[in-house]
Amino acid sequence: MPLESRLQYSEETNSARQTGKPVVALESTVITHGLPYPNNVETAVLMEEAVRQGGAIPATIGIIRGKIIVGLSPEQMDHLGRQAGQDTVRKCSRRDLPLVLAQGGDGSTTVAGTMILAHLAGIELFATGGIGGVHRGHPFDVSADLSEMGRTPVTVVSSGAKSILDLPATREVLETQGVTVIGYGTDELPAFYARSSGLAVDQRLDKPQAIAALIRARRALGLNSATLVTVPVPEADALDGREAEQAIERATREAEEAGIHGPASTPWLLRRMVELTDGRSLRANIALLRNNSLVAAQIAAALANYSTTQLFNH
């Protein structure tokens, strides 16, 4: 059975697809592996509200009992959210999707997993918090998010890579994968909790219409790589770069001492960051998730309204 036929759309999402309304995909690992309950479900709802505020329809993607749901219901999000921190929901990247479907299990989608399913569903815009990348001190531990960006043509709106990672190495891999990295209102790659990293983006663009023109140009060229739009965390909620780095270095050192590596490291480090910053990293995380959802919706709306005659005249 083709994977496309395994997609089940919410009534609202299906109606939007049929009528040409802008849609923004949202991941579900933020519900199961990113934040504790009930912050996880509350944040997922805030992200959907931000998408609506920006003029688009939200489609949170997840897997319930072996069925891919494009547009999780509130009850389905709560079902996944109550299992946060447990092993009952598989965190799904490319390699995991067939396992969960075959076994009829529950799954939450990572950046890579959401990209795959959003593309199959015909959804161009995808909002998330921070992408995965190269792990500090482990240069061969590279998130599948980066390779997925080299082969799946969607537009990912994030606040850069999670700053617990090796950002310079991550930036190099993005370049190798042929991913166009845009700074939305910034000349530097954001550093997730902090607004800048000192690393350059490929181009600064300040308006949704400019991003829409870029997306249309990528499509016209037939490129299979993603577009990464990086948005700084709102200034009022940002962490000081030095403070964030000190907390990250301590958390990373503690993870090394405890032997925490691989897929388990990112959720552990994010939880430890919340403790070390007295909750300020959690507030920054929630703020950037909401803001990225709003920006993605504005881009999706601009793309839906973009005239084909403007493609190479922008």
PDB file of C-alpha atoms in Angstrom:
ATOM      1  CA  MET A   1       0.000   0.000   0.000  1.00  0.00           C
ATOM      2  CA  PRO A   2       1.522   3.384  -1.011  1.00  0.00           C
ATOM      3  CA  LEU A   3       2.405   5.576   1.953  1.00  0.00           C
ATOM      4  CA  GLU A   4       0.279   8.393   0.545  1.00  0.00           C
ATOM      5  CA  SER A   5      -2.799   6.199   0.976  1.00  0.00           C
ATOM      6  CA  ARG A   6      -1.986   5.757   4.682  1.00  0.00           C
ATOM      7  CA  LEU A   7      -2.386   9.498   5.309  1.00  0.00           C
ATOM      8  CA  GLN A   8      -5.572  10.484   7.122  1.00  0.00           C
ATOM      9  CA  TYR A   9      -6.523  14.162   7.108  1.00  0.00           C
ATOM     10  CA  SER A  10      -8.592  16.033   9.617  1.00  0.00           C
ATOM     11  CA  GLU A  11     -11.733  17.511   8.103  1.00  0.00           C
ATOM     12  CA  GLU A  12     -10.294  21.029   8.350  1.00  0.00           C
ATOM     13  CA  THR A  13      -6.960  20.079   6.786  1.00  0.00           C
ATOM     14  CA  ASN A  14      -8.605  18.172   3.965  1.00  0.00           C
ATOM     15  CA  SER A  15     -10.920  21.102   3.232  1.00  0.00           C
ATOM     16  CA  ALA A  16      -7.931  23.476   3.140  1.00  0.00           C
ATOM     17  CA  ARG A  17      -6.091  21.223   0.689  1.00  0.00           C
ATOM     18  CA  GLN A  18      -9.100  21.038  -1.615  1.00  0.00           C
ATOM     19  CA  THR A  19      -9.779  24.786  -1.572  1.00  0.00           C
ATOM     20  CA  GLY A  20      -6.166  25.955  -1.779  1.00  0.00           C
ATOM     21  CA  LYS A  21      -6.020  27.551   1.670  1.00  0.00           C
ATOM     22  CA  PRO A  22      -2.518  27.851   3.177  1.00  0.00           C
ATOM     23  CA  VAL A  23      -1.543  25.055   5.560  1.00  0.00           C
ATOM     24  CA  VAL A  24       1.385  24.818   7.993  1.00  0.00           C
ATOM     25  CA  ALA A  25       2.654  21.446   9.227  1.00  0.00           C
ATOM     26  CA  LEU A  26       3.676  21.084  12.876  1.00  0.00           C
ATOM     27  CA  GLU A  27       5.708  18.270  14.433  1.00  0.00           C
ATOM     28  CA  SER A  28       4.563  16.099  17.323  1.00  0.00           C
ATOM     29  CA  THR A  29       7.850  15.291  19.087  1.00  0.00           C
ATOM     30  CA  VAL A  30       7.465  18.614  20.892  1.00  0.00           C
ATOM     31  CA  ILE A  31       4.463  16.916  22.512  1.00  0.00           C
ATOM     32  CA  THR A  32       6.104  13.597  23.396  1.00  0.00           C
ATOM     33  CA  HIS A  33       9.823  14.345  23.758  1.00  0.00           C
ATOM     34  CA  GLY A  34      10.288  18.109  23.884  1.00  0.00           C
ATOM     35  CA  LEU A  35       8.343  19.375  26.894  1.00  0.00           C
ATOM     36  CA  PRO A  36       6.763  17.873  30.036  1.00  0.00           C
ATOM     37  CA  TYR A  37       3.006  17.367  30.411  1.00  0.00           C
ATOM     38  CA  PRO A  38       0.882  19.535  30.403  1.00  0.00           C
ATOM     39  CA  ASN A  39       3.288  22.182  28.965  1.00  0.00           C
ATOM     40  CA  ASN A  40       3.671  20.006  25.882  1.00  0.00           C
ATOM     41  CA  VAL A  41      -0.011  19.949  24.951  1.00  0.00           C
ATOM     42  CA  GLU A  42      -0.518  23.588  25.923  1.00  0.00           C
ATOM     43  CA  THR A  43       2.395  24.586  23.693  1.00  0.00           C
ATOM     44  CA  ALA A  44       1.052  22.513  20.790  1.00  0.00           C
ATOM     45  CA  VAL A  45      -2.246  24.369  21.122  1.00  0.00           C
ATOM     46  CA  LEU A  46      -0.432  27.730  21.249  1.00  0.00           C
ATOM     47  CA  MET A  47       1.433  26.833  18.058  1.00  0.00           C
ATOM     48  CA  GLU A  48      -1.805  25.990  16.283  1.00  0.00           C
ATOM     49  CA  GLU A  49      -3.355  29.249  17.492  1.00  0.00           C
ATOM     50  CA  ALA A  50      -0.336  31.172  16.178  1.00  0.00           C
ATOM     51  CA  VAL A  51      -0.711  29.514  12.761  1.00  0.00           C
ATOM     52  CA  ARG A  52      -4.352  30.629  12.629  1.00  0.00           C
ATOM     53  CA  GLN A  53      -3.351  34.122  13.695  1.00  0.00           C
ATOM     54  CA  GLY A  54      -0.929  34.216  10.762  1.00  0.00           C
ATOM     55  CA  GLY A  55      -3.663  33.332   8.284  1.00  0.00           C
ATOM     56  CA  ALA A  56      -3.146  29.583   7.744  1.00  0.00           C
ATOM     57  CA  ILE A  57      -4.570  26.227   8.846  1.00  0.00           C
ATOM     58  CA  PRO A  58      -2.431  24.202  11.314  1.00  0.00           C
ATOM     59  CA  ALA A  59      -1.789  20.510  10.670  1.00  0.00           C
ATOM     60  CA  THR A  60       0.002  18.810  13.559  1.00  0.00           C
ATOM     61  CA  ILE A  61       1.258  15.452  12.279  1.00  0.00           C
ATOM     62  CA  GLY A  62       1.499  12.253  14.301  1.00  0.00           C
ATOM     63  CA  ILE A  63       0.846   8.517  14.174  1.00  0.00           C
ATOM     64  CA  ILE A  64      -2.010   6.958  16.123  1.00  0.00           C
ATOM     65  CA  ARG A  65      -2.294   3.165  16.162  1.00  0.00           C
ATOM     66  CA  GLY A  66      -0.368   2.843  12.913  1.00  0.00           C
ATOM     67  CA  LYS A  67      -2.280   5.551  11.065  1.00  0.00           C
ATOM     68  CA  ILE A  68      -0.643   8.791   9.932  1.00  0.00           C
ATOM     69  CA  ILE A  69      -2.804  11.702  11.014  1.00  0.00           C
ATOM     70  CA  VAL A  70      -2.334  15.034   9.232  1.00  0.00           C
ATOM     71  CA  GLY A  71      -4.129  17.378  11.588  1.00  0.00           C
ATOM     72  CA  LEU A  72      -4.245  15.794  15.056  1.00  0.00           C
ATOM     73  CA  SER A  73      -7.385  16.465  17.067  1.00  0.00           C
ATOM     74  CA  PRO A  74      -7.132  17.951  20.592  1.00  0.00           C
ATOM     75  CA  GLU A  75      -7.947  14.500  21.981  1.00  0.00           C
ATOM     76  CA  GLN A  76      -5.186  12.883  19.913  1.00  0.00           C
ATOM     77  CA  MET A  77      -2.645  15.506  21.023  1.00  0.00           C
ATOM     78  CA  ASP A  78      -3.612  14.938  24.644  1.00  0.00           C
ATOM     79  CA  HIS A  79      -3.281  11.165  24.111  1.00  0.00           C
ATOM     80  CA  LEU A  80       0.299  11.612  22.913  1.00  0.00           C
ATOM     81  CA  GLY A  81       1.078  14.279  25.504  1.00  0.00           C
ATOM     82  CA  ARG A  82       0.125  12.113  28.480  1.00  0.00           C
ATOM     83  CA  GLN A  83       2.746   9.594  27.388  1.00  0.00           C
ATOM     84  CA  ALA A  84       5.611  12.104  27.462  1.00  0.00           C
ATOM     85  CA  GLY A  85       8.735  10.645  28.998  1.00  0.00           C
ATOM     86  CA  GLN A  86       7.537   7.070  28.499  1.00  0.00           C
ATOM     87  CA  ASP A  87       8.575   4.505  25.887  1.00  0.00           C
ATOM     88  CA  THR A  88       5.057   3.954  24.546  1.00  0.00           C
ATOM     89  CA  VAL A  89       5.394   6.475  21.690  1.00  0.00           C
ATOM     90  CA  ARG A  90       8.200   6.001  19.177  1.00  0.00           C
ATOM     91  CA  LYS A  91      10.079   9.104  18.080  1.00  0.00           C
ATOM     92  CA  CYS A  92       9.861   8.820  14.295  1.00  0.00           C
ATOM     93  CA  SER A  93      12.521   9.905  11.853  1.00  0.00           C
ATOM     94  CA  ARG A  94      12.848   8.388   8.358  1.00  0.00           C
ATOM     95  CA  ARG A  95      14.033   4.974   9.608  1.00  0.00           C
ATOM     96  CA  ASP A  96      11.239   4.673  12.176  1.00  0.00           C
ATOM     97  CA  LEU A  97       8.162   5.454  10.088  1.00  0.00           C
ATOM     98  CA  PRO A  98       7.798   1.974   8.508  1.00  0.00           C
ATOM     99  CA  LEU A  99       8.346   0.278  11.875  1.00  0.00           C
ATOM    100  CA  VAL A 100       5.519   2.165  13.568  1.00  0.00           C
ATOM    101  CA  LEU A 101       3.156   1.698  10.625  1.00  0.00           C
ATOM    102  CA  ALA A 102       3.884  -2.030  10.396  1.00  0.00           C
ATOM    103  CA  GLN A 103       3.426  -2.572  14.135  1.00  0.00           C
ATOM    104  CA  GLY A 104       0.320  -0.387  14.437  1.00  0.00           C
ATOM    105  CA  GLY A 105       1.890   1.739  17.145  1.00  0.00           C
ATOM    106  CA  ASP A 106       1.823   5.365  18.218  1.00  0.00           C
ATOM    107  CA  GLY A 107       4.528   7.674  16.936  1.00  0.00           C
ATOM    108  CA  SER A 108       5.536  11.305  17.088  1.00  0.00           C
ATOM    109  CA  THR A 109       7.332  12.904  14.168  1.00  0.00           C
ATOM    110  CA  THR A 110      10.739  14.541  14.369  1.00  0.00           C
ATOM    111  CA  VAL A 111      11.799  17.342  12.030  1.00  0.00           C
ATOM    112  CA  ALA A 112      12.865  14.744   9.446  1.00  0.00           C
ATOM    113  CA  GLY A 113       9.741  12.647   9.912  1.00  0.00           C
ATOM    114  CA  THR A 114       7.464  15.665   9.653  1.00  0.00           C
ATOM    115  CA  MET A 115       9.253  16.865   6.522  1.00  0.00           C
ATOM    116  CA  ILE A 116       8.642  13.527   4.795  1.00  0.00           C
ATOM    117  CA  LEU A 117       4.955  13.373   5.689  1.00  0.00           C
ATOM    118  CA  ALA A 118       4.319  17.067   5.019  1.00  0.00           C
ATOM    119  CA  HIS A 119       5.828  16.675   1.542  1.00  0.00           C
ATOM    120  CA  LEU A 120       3.685  13.611   0.854  1.00  0.00           C
ATOM    121  CA  ALA A 121       0.645  15.606   1.984  1.00  0.00           C
ATOM    122  CA  GLY A 122       1.552  18.504  -0.307  1.00  0.00           C
ATOM    123  CA  ILE A 123       2.296  20.922   2.546  1.00  0.00           C
ATOM    124  CA  GLU A 124       5.165  23.319   1.817  1.00  0.00           C
ATOM    125  CA  LEU A 125       5.554  25.149   5.161  1.00  0.00           C
ATOM    126  CA  PHE A 126       6.632  23.440   8.369  1.00  0.00           C
ATOM    127  CA  ALA A 127       7.248  25.236  11.674  1.00  0.00           C
ATOM    128  CA  THR A 128       9.384  23.856  14.470  1.00  0.00           C
ATOM    129  CA  GLY A 129      11.593  25.066  17.308  1.00  0.00           C
ATOM    130  CA  GLY A 130      15.121  24.029  16.455  1.00  0.00           C
ATOM    131  CA  ILE A 131      16.423  21.472  13.993  1.00  0.00           C
ATOM    132  CA  GLY A 132      18.797  18.676  14.937  1.00  0.00           C
ATOM    133  CA  GLY A 133      22.458  18.793  14.012  1.00  0.00           C
ATOM    134  CA  VAL A 134      25.959  17.629  14.879  1.00  0.00           C
ATOM    135  CA  HIS A 135      26.371  16.720  18.549  1.00  0.00           C
ATOM    136  CA  ARG A 136      29.093  18.434  20.559  1.00  0.00           C
ATOM    137  CA  GLY A 137      32.117  16.240  21.040  1.00  0.00           C
ATOM    138  CA  HIS A 138      30.630  13.554  18.770  1.00  0.00           C
ATOM    139  CA  PRO A 139      31.166  14.696  15.174  1.00  0.00           C
ATOM    140  CA  PHE A 140      29.842  11.431  13.758  1.00  0.00           C
ATOM    141  CA  ASP A 141      26.585  11.723  15.725  1.00  0.00           C
ATOM    142  CA  VAL A 142      24.661  13.735  13.150  1.00  0.00           C
ATOM    143  CA  SER A 143      20.912  14.182  13.202  1.00  0.00           C
ATOM    144  CA  ALA A 144      18.927  12.725  10.315  1.00  0.00           C
ATOM    145  CA  ASP A 145      17.274  16.156  10.082  1.00  0.00           C
ATOM    146  CA  LEU A 146      20.277  17.455   8.139  1.00  0.00           C
ATOM    147  CA  SER A 147      20.342  14.748   5.479  1.00  0.00           C
ATOM    148  CA  GLU A 148      16.572  14.986   5.145  1.00  0.00           C
ATOM    149  CA  MET A 149      16.939  18.666   4.340  1.00  0.00           C
ATOM    150  CA  GLY A 150      19.186  17.706   1.464  1.00  0.00           C
ATOM    151  CA  ARG A 151      16.519  15.552  -0.173  1.00  0.00           C
ATOM    152  CA  THR A 152      13.040  16.724   0.820  1.00  0.00           C
ATOM    153  CA  PRO A 153      11.820  20.007  -0.741  1.00  0.00           C
ATOM    154  CA  VAL A 154       9.847  21.723   2.002  1.00  0.00           C
ATOM    155  CA  THR A 155      10.383  25.023   3.814  1.00  0.00           C
ATOM    156  CA  VAL A 156      11.345  24.635   7.472  1.00  0.00           C
ATOM    157  CA  VAL A 157      10.891  27.628   9.772  1.00  0.00           C
ATOM    158  CA  SER A 158      12.957  27.318  12.957  1.00  0.00           C
ATOM    159  CA  SER A 159      15.203  29.267  15.320  1.00  0.00           C
ATOM    160  CA  GLY A 160      18.277  27.601  13.859  1.00  0.00           C
ATOM    161  CA  ALA A 161      19.620  24.377  15.337  1.00  0.00           C
ATOM    162  CA  LYS A 162      19.277  23.586  19.023  1.00  0.00           C
ATOM    163  CA  SER A 163      22.149  25.414  20.699  1.00  0.00           C
ATOM    164  CA  ILE A 164      23.089  22.336  22.727  1.00  0.00           C
ATOM    165  CA  LEU A 165      24.618  21.132  19.431  1.00  0.00           C
ATOM    166  CA  ASP A 166      27.829  22.001  17.602  1.00  0.00           C
ATOM    167  CA  LEU A 167      26.494  24.949  15.611  1.00  0.00           C
ATOM    168  CA  PRO A 168      29.531  25.625  13.354  1.00  0.00           C
ATOM    169  CA  ALA A 169      29.676  21.939  12.345  1.00  0.00           C
ATOM    170  CA  THR A 170      25.911  21.895  11.801  1.00  0.00           C
ATOM    171  CA  ARG A 171      26.158  24.963   9.585  1.00  0.00           C
ATOM    172  CA  GLU A 172      28.840  23.241   7.491  1.00  0.00           C
ATOM    173  CA  VAL A 173      26.683  20.148   6.997  1.00  0.00           C
ATOM    174  CA  LEU A 174      23.742  22.294   5.882  1.00  0.00           C
ATOM    175  CA  GLU A 175      26.001  23.857   3.261  1.00  0.00           C
ATOM    176  CA  THR A 176      27.165  20.417   2.119  1.00  0.00           C
ATOM    177  CA  GLN A 177      23.561  19.283   1.800  1.00  0.00           C
ATOM    178  CA  GLY A 178      22.782  22.246  -0.451  1.00  0.00           C
ATOM    179  CA  VAL A 179      20.256  23.793   1.941  1.00  0.00           C
ATOM    180  CA  THR A 180      19.542  27.495   1.436  1.00  0.00           C
ATOM    181  CA  VAL A 181      19.704  29.094   4.900  1.00  0.00           C
ATOM    182  CA  ILE A 182      17.738  32.326   5.251  1.00  0.00           C
ATOM    183  CA  GLY A 183      17.907  34.763   8.141  1.00  0.00           C
ATOM    184  CA  TYR A 184      14.433  36.183   8.662  1.00  0.00           C
ATOM    185  CA  GLY A 185      15.154  39.712   9.805  1.00  0.00           C
ATOM    186  CA  THR A 186      18.698  38.761  10.818  1.00  0.00           C
ATOM    187  CA  ASP A 187      22.149  38.517   9.250  1.00  0.00           C
ATOM    188  CA  GLU A 188      23.243  35.730  11.610  1.00  0.00           C
ATOM    189  CA  LEU A 189      22.062  32.210  12.274  1.00  0.00           C
ATOM    190  CA  PRO A 190      19.998  32.284  15.482  1.00  0.00           C
ATOM    191  CA  ALA A 191      21.176  30.091  18.338  1.00  0.00           C
ATOM    192  CA  PHE A 192      17.817  28.791  19.559  1.00  0.00           C
ATOM    193  CA  TYR A 193      17.698  30.234  23.115  1.00  0.00           C
ATOM    194  CA  ALA A 194      19.871  33.189  22.044  1.00  0.00           C
ATOM    195  CA  ARG A 195      19.254  35.509  19.101  1.00  0.00           C
ATOM    196  CA  SER A 196      22.617  35.155  17.365  1.00  0.00           C
ATOM    197  CA  SER A 197      25.448  32.666  16.948  1.00  0.00           C
ATOM    198  CA  GLY A 198      28.055  34.626  15.002  1.00  0.00           C
ATOM    199  CA  LEU A 199      27.485  32.326  12.004  1.00  0.00           C
ATOM    200  CA  ALA A 200      26.403  33.818   8.698  1.00  0.00           C
ATOM    201  CA  VAL A 201      23.243  32.920   6.807  1.00  0.00           C
ATOM    202  CA  ASP A 202      23.144  32.673   3.015  1.00  0.00           C
ATOM    203  CA  GLN A 203      20.792  35.627   2.689  1.00  0.00           C
ATOM    204  CA  ARG A 204      18.766  37.931   4.885  1.00  0.00           C
ATOM    205  CA  LEU A 205      15.102  38.370   3.897  1.00  0.00           C
ATOM    206  CA  ASP A 206      12.649  40.462   5.884  1.00  0.00           C
ATOM    207  CA  LYS A 207       9.205  39.847   4.397  1.00  0.00           C
ATOM    208  CA  PRO A 208       6.980  36.777   3.850  1.00  0.00           C
ATOM    209  CA  GLN A 209       6.597  37.749   0.188  1.00  0.00           C
ATOM    210  CA  ALA A 210      10.357  37.525  -0.320  1.00  0.00           C
ATOM    211  CA  ILE A 211      10.409  34.016   1.156  1.00  0.00           C
ATOM    212  CA  ALA A 212       7.480  33.060  -1.088  1.00  0.00           C
ATOM    213  CA  ALA A 213       9.429  34.210  -4.142  1.00  0.00           C
ATOM    214  CA  LEU A 214      12.401  32.095  -3.042  1.00  0.00           C
ATOM    215  CA  ILE A 215      10.206  29.015  -2.614  1.00  0.00           C
ATOM    216  CA  ARG A 216       8.732  29.454  -6.079  1.00  0.00           C
ATOM    217  CA  ALA A 217      12.208  29.832  -7.570  1.00  0.00           C
ATOM    218  CA  ARG A 218      13.345  26.616  -5.867  1.00  0.00           C
ATOM    219  CA  ARG A 219      10.314  24.808  -7.251  1.00  0.00           C
ATOM    220  CA  ALA A 220      10.912  26.179 -10.753  1.00  0.00           C
ATOM    221  CA  LEU A 221      14.448  24.784 -10.668  1.00  0.00           C
ATOM    222  CA  GLY A 222      13.196  21.377  -9.547  1.00  0.00           C
ATOM    223  CA  LEU A 223      15.576  21.261  -6.582  1.00  0.00           C
ATOM    224  CA  ASN A 224      14.954  18.524  -4.029  1.00  0.00           C
ATOM    225  CA  SER A 225      16.618  20.283  -1.108  1.00  0.00           C
ATOM    226  CA  ALA A 226      14.792  22.136   1.652  1.00  0.00           C
ATOM    227  CA  THR A 227      14.744  25.833   2.398  1.00  0.00           C
ATOM    228  CA  LEU A 228      15.611  26.680   6.008  1.00  0.00           C
ATOM    229  CA  VAL A 229      14.171  29.960   7.296  1.00  0.00           C
ATOM    230  CA  THR A 230      15.732  30.882  10.630  1.00  0.00           C
ATOM    231  CA  VAL A 231      13.903  33.247  12.981  1.00  0.00           C
ATOM    232  CA  PRO A 232      15.453  34.657  16.191  1.00  0.00           C
ATOM    233  CA  VAL A 233      13.659  33.974  19.463  1.00  0.00           C
ATOM    234  CA  PRO A 234      11.602  37.048  20.492  1.00  0.00           C
ATOM    235  CA  GLU A 235      13.935  39.476  22.243  1.00  0.00           C
ATOM    236  CA  ALA A 236      11.867  39.680  25.437  1.00  0.00           C
ATOM    237  CA  ASP A 237      12.194  35.912  25.941  1.00  0.00           C
ATOM    238  CA  ALA A 238      15.760  35.354  24.723  1.00  0.00           C
ATOM    239  CA  LEU A 239      18.586  34.141  26.949  1.00  0.00           C
ATOM    240  CA  ASP A 240      21.860  35.994  27.117  1.00  0.00           C
ATOM    241  CA  GLY A 241      24.250  34.182  24.819  1.00  0.00           C
ATOM    242  CA  ARG A 242      26.978  33.805  27.438  1.00  0.00           C
ATOM    243  CA  GLU A 243      24.555  32.539  30.082  1.00  0.00           C
ATOM    244  CA  ALA A 244      23.089  30.026  27.662  1.00  0.00           C
ATOM    245  CA  GLU A 245      26.521  28.766  26.640  1.00  0.00           C
ATOM    246  CA  GLN A 246      27.638  28.290  30.251  1.00  0.00           C
ATOM    247  CA  ALA A 247      24.526  26.227  31.001  1.00  0.00           C
ATOM    248  CA  ILE A 248      24.987  24.201  27.807  1.00  0.00           C
ATOM    249  CA  GLU A 249      28.623  23.441  28.609  1.00  0.00           C
ATOM    250  CA  ARG A 250      27.691  22.243  32.093  1.00  0.00           C
ATOM    251  CA  ALA A 251      24.767  20.138  30.834  1.00  0.00           C
ATOM    252  CA  THR A 252      26.935  18.625  28.095  1.00  0.00           C
ATOM    253  CA  ARG A 253      29.669  17.761  30.597  1.00  0.00           C
ATOM    254  CA  GLU A 254      27.148  16.112  32.902  1.00  0.00           C
ATOM    255  CA  ALA A 255      25.702  14.105  30.017  1.00  0.00           C
ATOM    256  CA  GLU A 256      29.190  12.865  29.116  1.00  0.00           C
ATOM    257  CA  GLU A 257      29.840  11.841  32.702  1.00  0.00           C
ATOM    258  CA  ALA A 258      26.530   9.988  32.832  1.00  0.00           C
ATOM    259  CA  GLY A 259      27.194   8.245  29.508  1.00  0.00           C
ATOM    260  CA  ILE A 260      24.149   9.758  27.807  1.00  0.00           C
ATOM    261  CA  HIS A 261      24.588   9.734  24.020  1.00  0.00           C
ATOM    262  CA  GLY A 262      22.598   9.292  20.825  1.00  0.00           C
ATOM    263  CA  PRO A 263      18.837   9.841  20.631  1.00  0.00           C
ATOM    264  CA  ALA A 264      18.535  10.111  24.422  1.00  0.00           C
ATOM    265  CA  SER A 265      20.922  13.055  24.671  1.00  0.00           C
ATOM    266  CA  THR A 266      18.785  15.839  23.189  1.00  0.00           C
ATOM    267  CA  PRO A 267      15.708  15.437  25.441  1.00  0.00           C
ATOM    268  CA  TRP A 268      17.966  14.949  28.476  1.00  0.00           C
ATOM    269  CA  LEU A 269      19.979  18.081  27.702  1.00  0.00           C
ATOM    270  CA  LEU A 270      16.854  20.162  27.096  1.00  0.00           C
ATOM    271  CA  ARG A 271      15.403  19.094  30.461  1.00  0.00           C
ATOM    272  CA  ARG A 272      18.694  19.849  32.206  1.00  0.00           C
ATOM    273  CA  MET A 273      18.808  23.282  30.583  1.00  0.00           C
ATOM    274  CA  VAL A 274      15.424  24.083  32.128  1.00  0.00           C
ATOM    275  CA  GLU A 275      16.826  23.217  35.558  1.00  0.00           C
ATOM    276  CA  LEU A 276      20.075  25.149  35.116  1.00  0.00           C
ATOM    277  CA  THR A 277      18.332  28.319  33.878  1.00  0.00           C
ATOM    278  CA  ASP A 278      15.527  28.259  36.463  1.00  0.00           C
ATOM    279  CA  GLY A 279      12.947  27.733  33.741  1.00  0.00           C
ATOM    280  CA  ARG A 280      14.072  30.589  31.482  1.00  0.00           C
ATOM    281  CA  SER A 281      15.104  28.192  28.709  1.00  0.00           C
ATOM    282  CA  LEU A 282      11.607  26.671  28.782  1.00  0.00           C
ATOM    283  CA  ARG A 283      10.018  30.106  28.413  1.00  0.00           C
ATOM    284  CA  ALA A 284      12.348  30.895  25.511  1.00  0.00           C
ATOM    285  CA  ASN A 285      11.555  27.527  23.912  1.00  0.00           C
ATOM    286  CA  ILE A 286       7.798  28.082  24.105  1.00  0.00           C
ATOM    287  CA  ALA A 287       8.101  31.664  22.846  1.00  0.00           C
ATOM    288  CA  LEU A 288      10.148  30.718  19.786  1.00  0.00           C
ATOM    289  CA  LEU A 289       7.852  27.806  18.934  1.00  0.00           C
ATOM    290  CA  ARG A 290       4.869  30.136  18.909  1.00  0.00           C
ATOM    291  CA  ASN A 291       6.685  32.859  16.975  1.00  0.00           C
ATOM    292  CA  ASN A 292       8.002  30.432  14.355  1.00  0.00           C
ATOM    293  CA  SER A 293       4.470  29.125  13.829  1.00  0.00           C
ATOM    294  CA  LEU A 294       3.221  32.653  13.224  1.00  0.00           C
ATOM    295  CA  VAL A 295       5.998  33.421  10.732  1.00  0.00           C
ATOM    296  CA  ALA A 296       5.462  30.130   8.880  1.00  0.00           C
ATOM    297  CA  ALA A 297       1.751  30.925   8.545  1.00  0.00           C
ATOM    298  CA  GLN A 298       2.488  34.376   7.163  1.00  0.00           C
ATOM    299  CA  ILE A 299       4.839  32.853   4.584  1.00  0.00           C
ATOM    300  CA  ALA A 300       2.267  30.174   3.677  1.00  0.00           C
ATOM    301  CA  ALA A 301      -0.374  32.869   3.177  1.00  0.00           C
ATOM    302  CA  ALA A 302       1.991  34.915   1.019  1.00  0.00           C
ATOM    303  CA  LEU A 303       2.858  31.834  -1.046  1.00  0.00           C
ATOM    304  CA  ALA A 304      -0.820  31.045  -1.603  1.00  0.00           C
ATOM    305  CA  ASN A 305      -1.401  34.595  -2.866  1.00  0.00           C
ATOM    306  CA  TYR A 306       1.736  34.819  -4.984  1.00  0.00           C
ATOM    307  CA  SER A 307       1.210  35.435  -8.685  1.00  0.00           C
ATOM    308  CA  THR A 308       3.067  33.149 -11.075  1.00  0.00           C
ATOM    309  CA  THR A 309       3.993  36.200 -13.168  1.00  0.00           C
ATOM    310  CA  GLN A 310       6.158  37.469 -10.308  1.00  0.00           C
ATOM    311  CA  LEU A 311       8.463  34.445 -10.167  1.00  0.00           C
ATOM    312  CA  PHE A 312      11.584  35.895 -11.755  1.00  0.00           C
ATOM    313  CA  ASN A 313      10.571  39.558 -11.535  1.00  0.00           C
ATOM    314  CA  HIS A 314      10.649  39.881  -7.733  1.00  0.00           C
TER     315      HIS A 314
END
